[in-house]
Amino acid sequence: MPRRNWAGNVRYAAREFHRPDTIDDLRRLVAGSTRLRAVGSGHSFNRLGDTDGDLVSLAGLPPTIEVDRERGQVTVAGAMRYGDVGQHLHTQGYALANLASLPHISVAGAVATATHGSGQTHGNLATAVAALEIVTADGDLLHVDRDDDTFAGIVVGLGALGVVTRLTLDVVPTFDLRQYVRLDLAPEALDEALGSAYSVSVFTDWRTPRLREVWRKQSTDQSPPEADWLGTTAADEPRHPVLGMPTENCTPQLGVPGPWHERLPHFKLGFTPSSGDELQSEYHVPRTSVAEVLAALAEVAHLIAPVLQVCELRTVAADELWLSPNYRRDSLAVHFTWVDDADAVLPVLAEVEERLAPFAPRPHWGKVFVTDPRALAARYPRYADFEALLADLDPKGKFRTDLLDHYFPR
């Protein structure tokens, strides 16, 4: 098993690494452990997934996918990658409504941290969950669905409530998309651009006031953007979000039609999206504050740019999941891919958080952030309810980590 996370900035402190190949073996392992965490694709950039006890990968469990055509749902093993699930669903005539930029991430891990794609009418990946199966602290197998009172608290569970083994997701009929990249967007046009297609991502490096690229993933029955769309120009060759990185790693652009699972992600499943020499942070702020947020960040652009690889702006629809950054708030997600230098990045991150503070930013749980615990708790109306759920399902703190203790003290 890997001893570091995907980016290499976290060396796991676990004393033992496990890869059970049956649910029963997993249940015995959980029941017999005093400290345990599950690890998926290792794409968290902080120590949320770290432990000084047992670290367990579910990659050895059977990679099951079961489509229920009558209910319009699919049940998948938690360790499966979204890219693999997408390929299978497409062959069956189905799709997920949304995908993240990386198809390499595991379903259970992405759901647990409310990881998301883009689209102002689309919720994050956790909103597709209709039911899940979880191994609790005593080794029991718990099934919860939308009829359970605590369901909305368990779905985005941060790995703190147990080990999620299977998830049931809502599906829709499969569909095709075209991806167009537009260049040089004026900041005042950002709000309109974000709502212009099925999924939209805007990239900037904060070195100039204008926004470098707009990636529009639009339905095949939507007309291509006009030549002078919002004052931009069309890219005449494939692009990578990070300048200088190989474009063959990216999903097809230039308006070439293709299935949803090969267009919604920015990167192809068969390629490593980047070297991993990076840190990432992300903050979710009200969708209605786009112009004000841009202006606030522009005040510290001179600090951001020297330690930044790229910044991505996306939208995510509101939901009812207790610890989702999009809880009851349509959101603008401001994502930073930093250079791999924590000493240089963290002081800038503190400045970014200070500028965003008036907008009550909610950080992505799996990224790097320095938010004060009391400030963070105040931004989630159901924070105390989640704390109670923690005490109920894991009274001895088997699944806790230092980061969880920092933000949910016992």
C-alpha positions in Angstrom: 0.0 0.0 0.0 1.2 3.6 -0.6 2.8 5.2 2.4 2.1 8.7 1.1 -0.9 10.5 -0.3 -1.3 11.2 -4.0 0.5 14.5 -3.9 3.3 13.1 -1.6 2.9 15.9 1.0 1.5 13.6 3.6 3.4 10.6 4.9 1.0 8.3 6.6 1.7 7.6 10.2 -0.2 4.3 10.4 1.5 1.5 12.3 -0.1 -1.2 10.0 -1.5 -1.2 6.5 -4.3 -3.6 5.5 -6.0 -4.7 2.3 -8.8 -7.2 3.2 -10.4 -9.1 0.4 -13.8 -9.9 2.0 -16.3 -7.8 4.0 -16.1 -10.3 6.9 -12.3 -9.7 7.0 -12.9 -6.0 7.0 -15.5 -6.2 9.8 -13.1 -8.3 12.0 -10.3 -5.8 11.3 -12.5 -2.8 12.3 -13.9 -4.5 15.4 -10.4 -5.5 16.6 -8.7 -2.1 16.0 -8.5 0.8 18.5 -7.6 3.4 15.8 -8.4 2.9 12.1 -8.9 4.9 8.9 -9.9 3.9 5.4 -7.8 5.2 2.5 -9.1 5.5 -1.0 -7.2 7.1 -3.9 -5.2 9.2 -1.4 -6.3 12.5 -3.0 -6.7 14.4 0.3 -4.1 17.1 0.7 -4.3 17.3 4.5 -4.2 14.7 7.3 -8.0 13.9 7.3 -7.2 10.4 6.1 -4.2 9.8 8.3 -4.0 7.8 11.6 -1.4 6.4 14.0 -3.3 3.1 14.1 -4.5 0.9 11.2 -4.8 2.2 7.7 -7.1 0.1 5.5 -7.6 0.0 1.7 -10.8 -1.4 0.3 -9.2 -2.0 -3.1 -9.0 -5.7 -2.4 -12.8 -6.1 -2.1 -14.8 -7.2 -5.2 -15.3 -4.2 -7.5 -19.1 -4.8 -7.8 -21.4 -2.7 -9.9 -25.2 -3.5 -9.8 -27.6 -1.5 -12.0 -31.2 -1.3 -10.8 -33.1 -0.2 -13.9 -36.5 -0.1 -12.1 -35.2 2.4 -9.5 -32.8 4.2 -11.8 -29.9 3.6 -9.5 -26.5 1.8 -9.4 -24.9 0.2 -6.3 -21.1 0.2 -6.4 -18.2 -0.9 -4.2 -16.8 2.1 -2.3 -13.2 1.7 -3.6 -14.2 1.9 -7.2 -13.0 4.8 -9.3 -15.5 7.1 -10.9 -13.9 6.6 -14.3 -14.5 2.8 -14.1 -18.1 3.3 -12.9 -18.7 5.7 -15.7 -17.5 3.4 -18.4 -19.7 0.6 -17.2 -22.8 2.8 -16.8 -22.4 4.2 -20.3 -22.4 0.7 -21.8 -25.7 0.0 -19.9 -27.2 3.2 -21.2 -26.9 5.3 -18.0 -24.9 8.1 -16.6 -24.2 10.1 -13.4 -25.4 13.6 -13.6 -22.0 15.0 -12.4 -18.3 14.1 -12.2 -15.3 15.7 -10.7 -12.3 16.9 -12.8 -10.4 13.7 -11.9 -12.0 10.3 -12.8 -9.3 8.6 -10.8 -10.8 9.3 -7.4 -12.7 6.6 -5.4 -16.4 6.9 -5.0 -16.5 6.5 -1.2 -13.7 9.0 -0.6 -15.1 11.7 -2.9 -18.6 11.4 -1.4 -17.2 11.6 2.2 -15.6 15.0 1.5 -18.4 16.3 -0.8 -16.1 16.5 -3.7 -17.8 18.0 -6.7 -17.9 18.7 -10.4 -19.3 21.9 -11.9 -22.7 23.2 -13.0 -25.0 25.6 -11.3 -27.9 23.2 -11.5 -25.8 20.2 -10.4 -25.1 19.2 -6.8 -21.8 17.7 -5.6 -21.1 14.0 -6.0 -22.5 13.2 -2.6 -26.0 14.4 -3.6 -26.3 11.4 -6.0 -26.1 9.0 -3.0 -29.5 7.3 -2.3 -28.1 4.8 0.3 -24.8 3.5 1.7 -23.4 0.6 3.6 -20.9 1.3 6.4 -18.9 -0.8 8.8 -19.3 0.9 12.2 -16.8 0.9 15.1 -18.0 -2.4 16.6 -17.7 -4.2 13.2 -21.4 -4.2 12.5 -22.7 -3.5 9.0 -25.1 -0.5 8.9 -27.4 0.3 6.0 -28.8 3.8 5.7 -30.9 5.5 3.0 -32.8 8.7 2.4 -35.6 7.6 4.8 -33.2 7.6 7.8 -33.2 10.8 9.9 -29.4 10.8 10.1 -28.8 10.1 6.4 -27.9 13.7 5.5 -25.3 13.6 8.3 -23.8 10.3 7.4 -23.2 10.8 3.7 -20.6 13.5 4.0 -19.1 11.7 7.0 -15.4 12.6 6.5 -14.5 9.0 7.2 -15.3 9.7 10.8 -18.3 7.5 11.3 -17.1 4.2 9.9 -15.8 2.5 6.7 -18.1 2.9 3.7 -18.2 -0.3 1.7 -21.0 0.2 -0.9 -23.0 3.2 -2.1 -26.2 3.4 -4.2 -26.2 6.3 -6.6 -29.0 7.9 -8.7 -28.4 7.6 -12.5 -29.8 9.3 -15.6 -29.9 8.2 -19.2 -26.5 8.4 -20.8 -25.7 11.6 -22.8 -23.1 13.2 -25.0 -21.2 16.5 -24.5 -18.9 18.8 -26.5 -16.1 20.6 -24.8 -15.0 24.1 -26.0 -12.2 26.2 -24.5 -12.5 30.0 -24.8 -9.6 32.4 -24.0 -9.3 35.8 -22.2 -12.5 36.4 -20.3 -13.3 39.8 -18.7 -14.0 39.5 -15.0 -17.3 41.2 -15.3 -18.5 38.4 -17.7 -17.6 35.6 -15.2 -21.1 35.3 -13.8 -22.7 34.8 -17.2 -20.0 32.5 -18.4 -20.5 30.2 -15.4 -24.1 29.6 -16.3 -23.6 29.2 -20.0 -23.3 25.4 -20.3 -23.9 22.0 -18.6 -20.6 22.3 -16.8 -18.2 25.3 -16.8 -14.8 25.8 -15.3 -12.9 29.1 -15.5 -9.1 29.1 -15.0 -6.9 32.1 -14.1 -3.4 32.6 -12.7 -4.1 36.0 -11.1 -1.2 37.5 -13.0 -3.6 39.7 -15.0 -7.1 41.0 -14.3 -8.6 39.0 -17.1 -9.4 35.3 -16.7 -7.3 33.0 -18.9 -9.6 30.2 -20.0 -13.2 29.1 -19.9 -13.9 25.3 -20.3 -17.5 24.9 -21.5 -18.9 21.3 -21.5 -22.2 21.7 -23.3 -24.9 19.3 -24.5 -24.6 18.3 -28.2 -27.9 20.0 -29.0 -26.6 23.4 -27.8 -25.2 25.6 -30.4 -21.4 26.2 -30.4 -20.3 29.5 -28.9 -20.3 32.4 -31.3 -17.0 33.6 -32.6 -17.0 36.7 -30.2 -18.7 34.9 -27.3 -18.5 37.3 -24.3 -15.5 39.0 -25.9 -13.4 35.8 -25.9 -11.6 33.9 -28.6 -11.7 30.2 -29.3 -8.7 28.0 -28.5 -7.4 26.5 -31.7 -5.6 23.6 -30.0 -6.1 21.5 -26.9 -5.2 23.1 -23.6 -4.1 21.9 -20.1 -5.3 23.9 -17.0 -1.6 24.2 -15.9 0.5 25.8 -18.5 3.3 23.6 -19.8 1.7 20.3 -18.8 1.0 17.8 -21.6 -2.4 18.3 -23.2 -2.8 14.6 -24.2 -3.7 14.0 -20.5 -6.8 16.1 -20.9 -10.2 15.0 -22.2 -11.0 15.9 -25.9 -11.8 19.5 -26.6 -12.4 21.6 -29.8 -16.1 20.6 -29.9 -15.5 16.9 -30.6 -18.6 15.1 -29.2 -18.2 12.3 -26.8 -19.9 10.4 -23.9 -20.4 12.2 -20.6 -17.7 10.3 -18.7 -15.1 11.3 -21.3 -16.0 15.0 -21.2 -17.1 16.0 -17.7 -13.7 15.3 -16.2 -10.8 17.5 -17.2 -8.4 14.5 -17.4 -8.5 11.1 -19.0 -8.7 8.0 -16.8 -5.7 6.4 -18.4 -3.3 9.3 -17.8 -1.7 10.8 -14.7 -3.2 14.3 -14.7 0.0 16.0 -13.3 3.1 15.1 -11.5 1.4 15.6 -8.1 4.0 18.2 -7.1 1.3 20.5 -5.7 -0.8 21.6 -2.8 -4.5 22.3 -3.2 -7.0 24.5 -1.4 -10.7 25.3 -2.2 -13.3 27.5 -0.7 -17.1 27.6 -1.3 -18.8 31.0 -1.1 -22.3 32.2 -2.1 -23.0 32.0 -5.8 -24.5 35.5 -5.5 -21.2 37.0 -4.5 -19.1 36.3 -7.6 -18.2 39.9 -8.4 -17.4 40.7 -4.8 -15.3 37.6 -4.3 -13.2 38.3 -7.4 -12.6 41.9 -6.2 -11.5 40.7 -2.8 -9.1 38.2 -4.2 -7.7 40.7 -6.7 -6.5 42.7 -3.7 -4.1 39.9 -2.8 -3.4 38.8 -6.4 0.2 39.9 -6.0 0.6 37.4 -3.2 -1.3 34.6 -4.8 0.4 34.6 -8.2 4.0 33.8 -7.2 3.0 30.5 -5.4 0.1 29.5 -7.7 0.0 27.0 -10.5 -3.6 27.7 -11.4 -6.9 28.8 -9.9 -10.2 27.3 -11.0 -13.7 28.8 -10.5 -16.8 26.6 -10.7 -20.4 26.5 -9.5 -22.2 23.9 -7.4 -25.9 23.7 -6.5 -27.2 23.8 -3.0 -28.0 20.6 -1.0 -29.2 19.3 2.4 -26.2 17.4 3.5 -25.0 18.6 6.9 -21.3 18.9 6.3 -21.5 19.7 2.6 -19.8 23.1 1.7 -22.9 23.6 -0.4 -25.4 23.1 2.4 -28.5 25.2 1.6 -26.3 27.6 -0.5 -25.7 27.7 -4.2 -22.0 28.1 -4.4 -19.0 29.5 -6.2 -16.0 27.1 -5.7 -12.7 28.9 -5.7 -10.0 26.2 -6.1 -6.2 26.9 -5.9 -3.5 24.5 -7.1 -0.4 25.8 -5.4 3.3 25.0 -5.8 4.5 22.3 -3.5 6.0 24.5 -0.9 4.0 24.7 2.3 6.2 27.3 3.9 5.5 29.7 1.0 1.9 28.8 0.6 0.5 28.8 4.1 1.0 32.6 4.8 -0.7 33.4 1.5 -3.5 31.0 2.4 -4.1 32.9 5.6 -4.4 36.1 3.6 -6.8 34.5 1.2 -9.0 33.3 4.0 -9.0 36.7 5.6 -10.2 38.3 2.3 -12.9 35.7 1.9 -14.1 35.8 5.5 -17.0 38.3 4.8 -18.4 35.6 2.5 -18.4 32.8 5.2 -16.2 30.5 3.1 -16.5 26.8 3.6 -13.3 24.9 2.8 -13.2 21.6 1.0 -12.6 19.1 3.7 -9.8 17.2 1.8 -7.7 20.3 0.9 -5.3 22.5 2.8 -7.0 25.2 4.9 -6.2 27.1 8.2 -9.7 28.2 9.2 -10.3 28.7 13.0 -12.5 25.8 14.3 -15.0 28.2 15.9 -15.4 30.2 12.7 -15.8 27.0 10.7 -18.5 25.6 13.1 -20.5 28.8 12.8 -20.7 28.3 9.0 -22.6 25.0 9.3 -26.0 25.1 10.8 -25.9 21.3 11.5 -22.4 21.2 12.9 -23.6 20.3 16.4 -25.8 17.6 15.0 -22.8 16.0 13.3 -20.9 16.2 16.6 -23.7 14.3 18.2 -23.6 11.8 15.4 -19.9 11.3 16.0 -20.4 10.7 19.7 -23.2 8.2 18.9 -21.6 6.1 16.2 -17.9 6.3 17.4 -18.0 7.0 21.1 -14.4 5.8 21.7 -13.0 7.8 18.7 -11.8 4.8 16.7 -12.0 6.7 13.4 -10.8 10.0 14.7 -7.7 11.8 13.5 -5.8 14.8 14.8 -7.5 17.0 12.2 -10.9 15.7 13.2 -10.1 16.4 16.9 -9.1 19.9 16.0 -12.4 20.7 14.3 -14.7 18.4 16.3 -13.2 18.4 19.8 -14.5 15.8 22.3 
